[in-house]
CSV table of C-alpha atoms in Angstrom, one decimal:
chain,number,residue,atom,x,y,z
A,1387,UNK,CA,-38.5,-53.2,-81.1
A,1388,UNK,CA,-37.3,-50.3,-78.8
A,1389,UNK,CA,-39.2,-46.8,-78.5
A,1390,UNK,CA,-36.2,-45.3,-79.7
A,1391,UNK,CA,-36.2,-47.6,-82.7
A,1392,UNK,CA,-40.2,-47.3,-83.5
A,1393,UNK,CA,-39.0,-43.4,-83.6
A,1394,UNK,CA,-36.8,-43.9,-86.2
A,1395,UNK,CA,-39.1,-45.6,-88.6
A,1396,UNK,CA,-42.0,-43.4,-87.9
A,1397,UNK,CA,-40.2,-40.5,-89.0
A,1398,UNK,CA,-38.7,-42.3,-92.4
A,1399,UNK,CA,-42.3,-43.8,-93.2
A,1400,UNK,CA,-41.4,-46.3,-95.8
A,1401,UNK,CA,-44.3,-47.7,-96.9
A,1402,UNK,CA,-45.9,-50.9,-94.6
A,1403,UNK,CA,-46.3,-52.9,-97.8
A,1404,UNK,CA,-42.3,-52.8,-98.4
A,1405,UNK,CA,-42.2,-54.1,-94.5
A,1406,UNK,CA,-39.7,-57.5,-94.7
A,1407,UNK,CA,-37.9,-57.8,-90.9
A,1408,UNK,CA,-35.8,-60.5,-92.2
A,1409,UNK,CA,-32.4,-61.5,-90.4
A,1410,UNK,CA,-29.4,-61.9,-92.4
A,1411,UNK,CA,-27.2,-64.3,-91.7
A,1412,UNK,CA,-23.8,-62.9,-90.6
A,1413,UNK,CA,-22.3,-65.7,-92.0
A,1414,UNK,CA,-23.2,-64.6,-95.3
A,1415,UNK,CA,-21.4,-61.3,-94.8
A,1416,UNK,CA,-17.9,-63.1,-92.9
A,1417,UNK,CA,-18.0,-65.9,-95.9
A,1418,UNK,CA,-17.3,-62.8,-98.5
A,1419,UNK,CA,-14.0,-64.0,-99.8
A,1420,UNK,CA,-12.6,-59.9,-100.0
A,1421,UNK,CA,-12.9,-59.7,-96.4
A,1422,UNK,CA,-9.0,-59.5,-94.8
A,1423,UNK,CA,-8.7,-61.1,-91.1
A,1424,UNK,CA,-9.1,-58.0,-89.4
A,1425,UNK,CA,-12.3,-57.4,-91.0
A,1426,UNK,CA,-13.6,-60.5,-90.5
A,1427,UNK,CA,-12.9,-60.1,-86.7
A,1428,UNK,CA,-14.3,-56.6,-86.6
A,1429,UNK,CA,-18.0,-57.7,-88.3
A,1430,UNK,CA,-17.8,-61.0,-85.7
A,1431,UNK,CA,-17.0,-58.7,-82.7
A,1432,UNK,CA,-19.0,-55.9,-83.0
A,1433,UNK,CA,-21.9,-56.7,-85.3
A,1434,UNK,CA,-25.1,-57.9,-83.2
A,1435,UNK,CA,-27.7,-58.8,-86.1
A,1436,UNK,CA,-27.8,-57.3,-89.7
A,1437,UNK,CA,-31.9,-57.0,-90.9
A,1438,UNK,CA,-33.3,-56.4,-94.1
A,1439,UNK,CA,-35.9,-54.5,-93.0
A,1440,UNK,CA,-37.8,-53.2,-96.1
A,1441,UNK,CA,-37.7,-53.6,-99.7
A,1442,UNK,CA,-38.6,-51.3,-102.1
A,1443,UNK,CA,-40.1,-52.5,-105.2
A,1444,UNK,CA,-42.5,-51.7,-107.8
A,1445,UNK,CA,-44.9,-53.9,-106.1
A,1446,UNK,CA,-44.6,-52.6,-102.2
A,1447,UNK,CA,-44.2,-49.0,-103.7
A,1448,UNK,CA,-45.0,-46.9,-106.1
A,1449,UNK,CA,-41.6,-46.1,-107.7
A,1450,UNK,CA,-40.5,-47.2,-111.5
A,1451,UNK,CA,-37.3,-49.2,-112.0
A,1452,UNK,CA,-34.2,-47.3,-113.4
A,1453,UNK,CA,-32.1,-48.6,-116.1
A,1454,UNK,CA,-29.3,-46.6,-117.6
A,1455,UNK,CA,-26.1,-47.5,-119.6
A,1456,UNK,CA,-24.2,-47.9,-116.4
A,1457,UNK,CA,-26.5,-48.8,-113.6
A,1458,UNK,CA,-29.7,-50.9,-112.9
A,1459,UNK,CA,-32.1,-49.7,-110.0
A,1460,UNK,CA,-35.0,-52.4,-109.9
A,1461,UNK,CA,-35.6,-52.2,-106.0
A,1462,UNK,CA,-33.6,-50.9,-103.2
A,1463,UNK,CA,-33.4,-52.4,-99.9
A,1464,UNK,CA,-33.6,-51.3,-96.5
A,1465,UNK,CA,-31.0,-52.7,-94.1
A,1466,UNK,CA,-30.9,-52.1,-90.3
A,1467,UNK,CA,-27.8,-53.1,-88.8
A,1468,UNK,CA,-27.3,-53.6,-84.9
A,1469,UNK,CA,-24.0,-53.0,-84.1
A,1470,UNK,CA,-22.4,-53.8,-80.3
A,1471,UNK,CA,-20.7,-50.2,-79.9
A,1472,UNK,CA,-20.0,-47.2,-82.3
A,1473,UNK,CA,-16.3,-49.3,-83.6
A,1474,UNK,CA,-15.7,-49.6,-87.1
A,1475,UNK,CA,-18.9,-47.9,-88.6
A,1476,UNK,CA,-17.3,-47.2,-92.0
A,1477,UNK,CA,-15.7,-50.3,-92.8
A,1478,UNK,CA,-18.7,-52.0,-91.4
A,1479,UNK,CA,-21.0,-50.1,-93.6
A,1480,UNK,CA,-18.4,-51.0,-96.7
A,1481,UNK,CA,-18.2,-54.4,-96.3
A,1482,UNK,CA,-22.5,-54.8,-96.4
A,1483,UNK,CA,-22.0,-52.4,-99.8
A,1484,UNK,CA,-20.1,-54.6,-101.7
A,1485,UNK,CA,-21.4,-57.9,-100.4
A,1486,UNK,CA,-24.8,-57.4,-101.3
A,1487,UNK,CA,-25.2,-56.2,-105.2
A,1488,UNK,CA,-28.5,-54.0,-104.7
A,1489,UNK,CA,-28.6,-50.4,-103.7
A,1490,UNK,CA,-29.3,-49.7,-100.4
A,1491,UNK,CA,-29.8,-47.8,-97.5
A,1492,UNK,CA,-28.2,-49.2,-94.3
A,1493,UNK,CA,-29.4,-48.0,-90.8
A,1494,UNK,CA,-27.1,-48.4,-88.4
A,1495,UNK,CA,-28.2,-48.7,-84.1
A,1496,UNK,CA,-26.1,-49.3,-81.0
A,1497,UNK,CA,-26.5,-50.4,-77.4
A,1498,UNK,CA,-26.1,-46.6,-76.9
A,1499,UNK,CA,-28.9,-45.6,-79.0
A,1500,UNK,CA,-27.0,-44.2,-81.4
A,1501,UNK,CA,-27.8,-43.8,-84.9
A,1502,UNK,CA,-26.1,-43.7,-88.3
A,1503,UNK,CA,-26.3,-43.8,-92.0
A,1504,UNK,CA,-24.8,-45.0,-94.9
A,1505,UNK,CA,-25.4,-45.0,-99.1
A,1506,UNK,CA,-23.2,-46.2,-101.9
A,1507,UNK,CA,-24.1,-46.6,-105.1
A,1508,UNK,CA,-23.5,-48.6,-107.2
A,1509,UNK,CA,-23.1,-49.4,-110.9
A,1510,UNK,CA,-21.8,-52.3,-113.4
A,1511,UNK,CA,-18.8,-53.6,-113.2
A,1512,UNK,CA,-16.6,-52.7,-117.1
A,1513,UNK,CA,-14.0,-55.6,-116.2
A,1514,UNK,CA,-16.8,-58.5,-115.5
A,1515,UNK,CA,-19.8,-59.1,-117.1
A,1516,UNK,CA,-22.7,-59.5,-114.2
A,1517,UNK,CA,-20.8,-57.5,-111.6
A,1518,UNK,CA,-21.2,-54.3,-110.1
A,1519,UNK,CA,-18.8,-52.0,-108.3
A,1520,UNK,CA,-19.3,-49.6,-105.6
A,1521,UNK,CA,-18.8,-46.0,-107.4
A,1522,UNK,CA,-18.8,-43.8,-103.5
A,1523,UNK,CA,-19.4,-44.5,-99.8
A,1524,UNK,CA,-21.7,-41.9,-97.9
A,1525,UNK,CA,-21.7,-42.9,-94.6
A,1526,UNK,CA,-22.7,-40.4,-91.6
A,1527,UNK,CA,-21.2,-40.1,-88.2
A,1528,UNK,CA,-23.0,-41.7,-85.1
A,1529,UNK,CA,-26.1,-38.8,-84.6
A,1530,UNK,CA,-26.3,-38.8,-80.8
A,1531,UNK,CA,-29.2,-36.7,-80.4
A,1532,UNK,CA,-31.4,-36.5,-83.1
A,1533,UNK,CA,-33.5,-33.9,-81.5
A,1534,UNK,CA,-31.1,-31.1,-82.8
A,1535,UNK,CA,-30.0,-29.6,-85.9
A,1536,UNK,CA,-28.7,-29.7,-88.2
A,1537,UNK,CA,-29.2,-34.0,-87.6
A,1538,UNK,CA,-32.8,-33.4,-86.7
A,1539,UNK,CA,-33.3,-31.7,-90.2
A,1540,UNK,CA,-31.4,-34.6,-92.1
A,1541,UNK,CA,-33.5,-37.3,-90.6
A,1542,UNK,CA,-36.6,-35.4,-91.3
A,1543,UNK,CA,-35.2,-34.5,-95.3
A,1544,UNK,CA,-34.9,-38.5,-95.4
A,1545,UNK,CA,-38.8,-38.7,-94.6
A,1546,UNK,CA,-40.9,-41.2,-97.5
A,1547,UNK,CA,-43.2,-38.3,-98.1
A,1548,UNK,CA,-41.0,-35.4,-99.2
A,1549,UNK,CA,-39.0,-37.2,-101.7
A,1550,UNK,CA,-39.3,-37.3,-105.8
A,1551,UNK,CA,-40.4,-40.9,-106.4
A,1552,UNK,CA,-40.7,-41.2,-110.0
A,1553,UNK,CA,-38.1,-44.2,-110.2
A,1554,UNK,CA,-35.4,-45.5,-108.0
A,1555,UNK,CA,-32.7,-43.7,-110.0
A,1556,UNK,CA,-33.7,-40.7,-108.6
A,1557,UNK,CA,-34.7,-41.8,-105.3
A,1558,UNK,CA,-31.0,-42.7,-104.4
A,1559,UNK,CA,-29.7,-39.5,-106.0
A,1560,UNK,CA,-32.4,-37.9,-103.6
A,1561,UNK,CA,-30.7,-39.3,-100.6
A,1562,UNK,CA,-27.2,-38.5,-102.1
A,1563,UNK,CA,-28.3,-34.7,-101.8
A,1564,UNK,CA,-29.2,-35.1,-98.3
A,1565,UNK,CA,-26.3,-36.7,-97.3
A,1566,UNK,CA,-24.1,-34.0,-98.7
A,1567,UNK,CA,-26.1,-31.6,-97.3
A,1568,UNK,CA,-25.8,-33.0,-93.9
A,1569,UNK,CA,-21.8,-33.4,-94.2
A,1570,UNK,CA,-21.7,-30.0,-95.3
A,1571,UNK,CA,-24.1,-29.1,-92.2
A,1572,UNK,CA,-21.6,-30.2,-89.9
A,1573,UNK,CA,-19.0,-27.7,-91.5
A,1574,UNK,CA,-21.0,-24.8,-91.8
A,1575,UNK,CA,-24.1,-25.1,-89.1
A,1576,UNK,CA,-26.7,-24.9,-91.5
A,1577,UNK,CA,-28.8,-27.6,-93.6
A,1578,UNK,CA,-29.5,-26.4,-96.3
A,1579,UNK,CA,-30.1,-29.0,-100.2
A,1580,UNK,CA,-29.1,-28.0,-103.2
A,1581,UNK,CA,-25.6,-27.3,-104.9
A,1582,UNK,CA,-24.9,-31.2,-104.6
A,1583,UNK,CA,-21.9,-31.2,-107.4
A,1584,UNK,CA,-20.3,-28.1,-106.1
A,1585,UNK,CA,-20.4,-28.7,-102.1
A,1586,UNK,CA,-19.2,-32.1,-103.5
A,1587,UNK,CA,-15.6,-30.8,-104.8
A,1588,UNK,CA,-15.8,-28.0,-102.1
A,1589,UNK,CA,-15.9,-31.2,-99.1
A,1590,UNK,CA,-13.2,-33.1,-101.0
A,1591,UNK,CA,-11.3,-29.6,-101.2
A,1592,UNK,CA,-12.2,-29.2,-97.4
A,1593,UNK,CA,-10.7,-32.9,-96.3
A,1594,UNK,CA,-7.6,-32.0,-98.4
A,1595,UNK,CA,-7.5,-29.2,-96.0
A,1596,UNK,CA,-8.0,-31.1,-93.1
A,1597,UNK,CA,-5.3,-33.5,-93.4
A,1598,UNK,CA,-2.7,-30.5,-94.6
A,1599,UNK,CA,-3.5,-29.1,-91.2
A,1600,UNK,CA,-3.0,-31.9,-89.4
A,1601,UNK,CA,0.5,-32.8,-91.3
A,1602,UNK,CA,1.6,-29.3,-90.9
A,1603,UNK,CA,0.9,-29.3,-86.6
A,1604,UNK,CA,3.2,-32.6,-86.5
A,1605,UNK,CA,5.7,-31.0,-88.4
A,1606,UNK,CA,5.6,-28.0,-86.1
A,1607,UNK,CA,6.4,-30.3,-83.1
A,1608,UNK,CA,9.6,-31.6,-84.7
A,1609,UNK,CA,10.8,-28.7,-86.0
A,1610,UNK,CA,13.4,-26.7,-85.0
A,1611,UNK,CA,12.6,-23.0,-83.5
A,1612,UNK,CA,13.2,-20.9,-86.5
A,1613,UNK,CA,11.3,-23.3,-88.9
A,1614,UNK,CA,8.2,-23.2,-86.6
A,1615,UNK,CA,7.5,-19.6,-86.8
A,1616,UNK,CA,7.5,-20.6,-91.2
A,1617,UNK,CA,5.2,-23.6,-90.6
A,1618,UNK,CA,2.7,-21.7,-88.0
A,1619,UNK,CA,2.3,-19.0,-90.2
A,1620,UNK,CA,1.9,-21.6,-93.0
A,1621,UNK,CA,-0.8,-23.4,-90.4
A,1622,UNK,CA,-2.7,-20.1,-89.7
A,1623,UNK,CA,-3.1,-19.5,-93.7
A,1624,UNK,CA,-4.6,-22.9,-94.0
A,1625,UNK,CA,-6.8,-22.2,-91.1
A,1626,UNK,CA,-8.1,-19.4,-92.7
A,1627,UNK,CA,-8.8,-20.7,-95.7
A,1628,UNK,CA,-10.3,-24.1,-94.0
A,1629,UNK,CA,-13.1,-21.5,-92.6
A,1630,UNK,CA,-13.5,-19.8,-96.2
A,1631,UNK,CA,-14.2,-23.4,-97.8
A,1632,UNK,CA,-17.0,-24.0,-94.7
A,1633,UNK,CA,-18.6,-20.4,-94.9
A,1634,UNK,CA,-19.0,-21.9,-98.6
A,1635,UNK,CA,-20.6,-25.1,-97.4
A,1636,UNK,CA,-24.0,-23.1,-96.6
C-alpha cells in the first residue's frame, strides 16, 4: 500500500476490527446485466482493481443496525476502487451503487494520486419484493491536493471519531451532510455543516443555473446582433443571481 494511500486511511480511522482487503472480481461488476456496451467498456478500460476494504457491522463496530419502513442499514461497506486515470468517475461510481445492494462508501484512487468520493443511498425497491433502488448519487470531484481547504476540511469531517454512531441510519445521513457541505464548499469557499435540506434545493437551484448560463452563451454565439445585446443582458442577470445562490451556500 502506497504512503499516499496509508494517509488516507489514517485520517478516516475506521476501526481495525472492520479491516477486510478483499478483491472484487471485476467480472462481477461487467456481468451486471443493466450495464450498456459503453459501460461495460468504460469499467474494463479504466478500472484497475475494485476492494472491499472494510465492513462495518455490529460485530467490527460499535454501531446498531437501522430498520425503517423504507430502508434497512445492517452493515455498510467500505469499497476502495483503483481506477487507471480520472475518466468516467460518476458513472463508475454508479454502476458499483446499484450492483452491490448494501450501503456504501466508495473510495476512489488513481495513478495520479488522486482521490475521490462517492455515497448513494439506498432504500427498498416498491415495484419488487427483495430489491432495492438507489434514491441519490453523491459523488465528489477528483481532490488533487488534500492539503487545502475546503477538501482538507471534508476529509478530516469524514474522520471515524467525530461522527454520531448510534446506528448505521445515521451514520450515512452523517456522511450525506458532509458531502453537501463540501459541494457547497466548492461554491462558496467555505466548509461549513449544517442546513443539509436547504443547501440541498439551493445546489439543485444553483445547477439549474448553471446550465441556463451555459444555454444562454451558445445562444449568444448564433444570434443575430440586436438579439445579443437581449440575451447578454439576460446572461449578466443570471450571473448575478448564480453569485446570490453561492453567497447562500455558506
Amino acid at each position: 500500500m502506497s504512503d499516499y494511500l496509508n494517509k488516507i486511511w489514517n485520517i478516516l480511522s475506521f476501526p481495525e476490527k472492520a479491516l477486510l482487503e478483499k478483491r472484487i472480481p471485476k467480472k462481477q461488476f461487467l456481468e451486471s446485466g443493466r450495464l450498456t456496451g459503453n459501460d461495460k467498456k468504460l469499467f474494463r478500460d479504466n478500472v484497475k482493481n475494485v476492494y472491499w476494504q472494510y465492513t462495518l457491522k455490529p460485530s467490527t463496530c460499535p454501531v446498531l443496525p437501522y430498520r425503517d419502513n423504507d430502508r434497512e442499514y445492517l452493515e455498510v461497506a467500505i469499497l476502495h476502487v483503483e481506477l487507471v486515470s480520472q475518466k468516467g468517475l460518476p458513472r463508475i461510481a454508479e454502476i458499483i451503487h446499484r450492483t452491490i445492494p448494501y450501503p456504501m462508501k466508495l473510495v476512489f484512487t488513481n495513478n495520479e494520486e488522486n482521490l475521490a468520493f462517492s455515497i448513494a443511498p439506498k432504500r427498498f425497491s416498491q415495484a419488487e419484493q427483495g430489491a432495492f433502488v438507489v434514491e441519490s448519487f453523491f459523488t465528489t470531484t477528483w481532490l488533487d491536493d488534500i492539503s487545502f481547504s475546503p477538501a482538507s476540511e471534508f476529509i478530516a469531517s469524514l474522520n471515524w471519531n467525530v461522527l454520531s454512531l448510534s446506528n448505521f441510519g445515521v451514520l450515512y445521513r452523517e456522511w450525506i451532510d458532509r458531502f453537501i457541505a463540501f459541494e457547497s464548499a466548492l461554491k462558496s469557499g467555505a466548509f461549513r455543516l449544517g442546513n443539509t435540506e436547504s443547501r440541498q434545493e439551493t445546489l439543485e437551484s444553483y445547477k439549474d443555473l448553471e446550465y441556463q448560463i451555459v444555454e444562454l452563451k451558445s445562444q449568444i454565439k448564433k444570434a443575430a446582433f440586436n438579439k445579443q445585446v437581449e440575451l447578454n443582458t439576460e446572461l449578466k442577470k443570471k450571473e448575478q443571481e448564480l453569485k446570490h445562490l453561492a453567497t447562500s451556500l455558506t
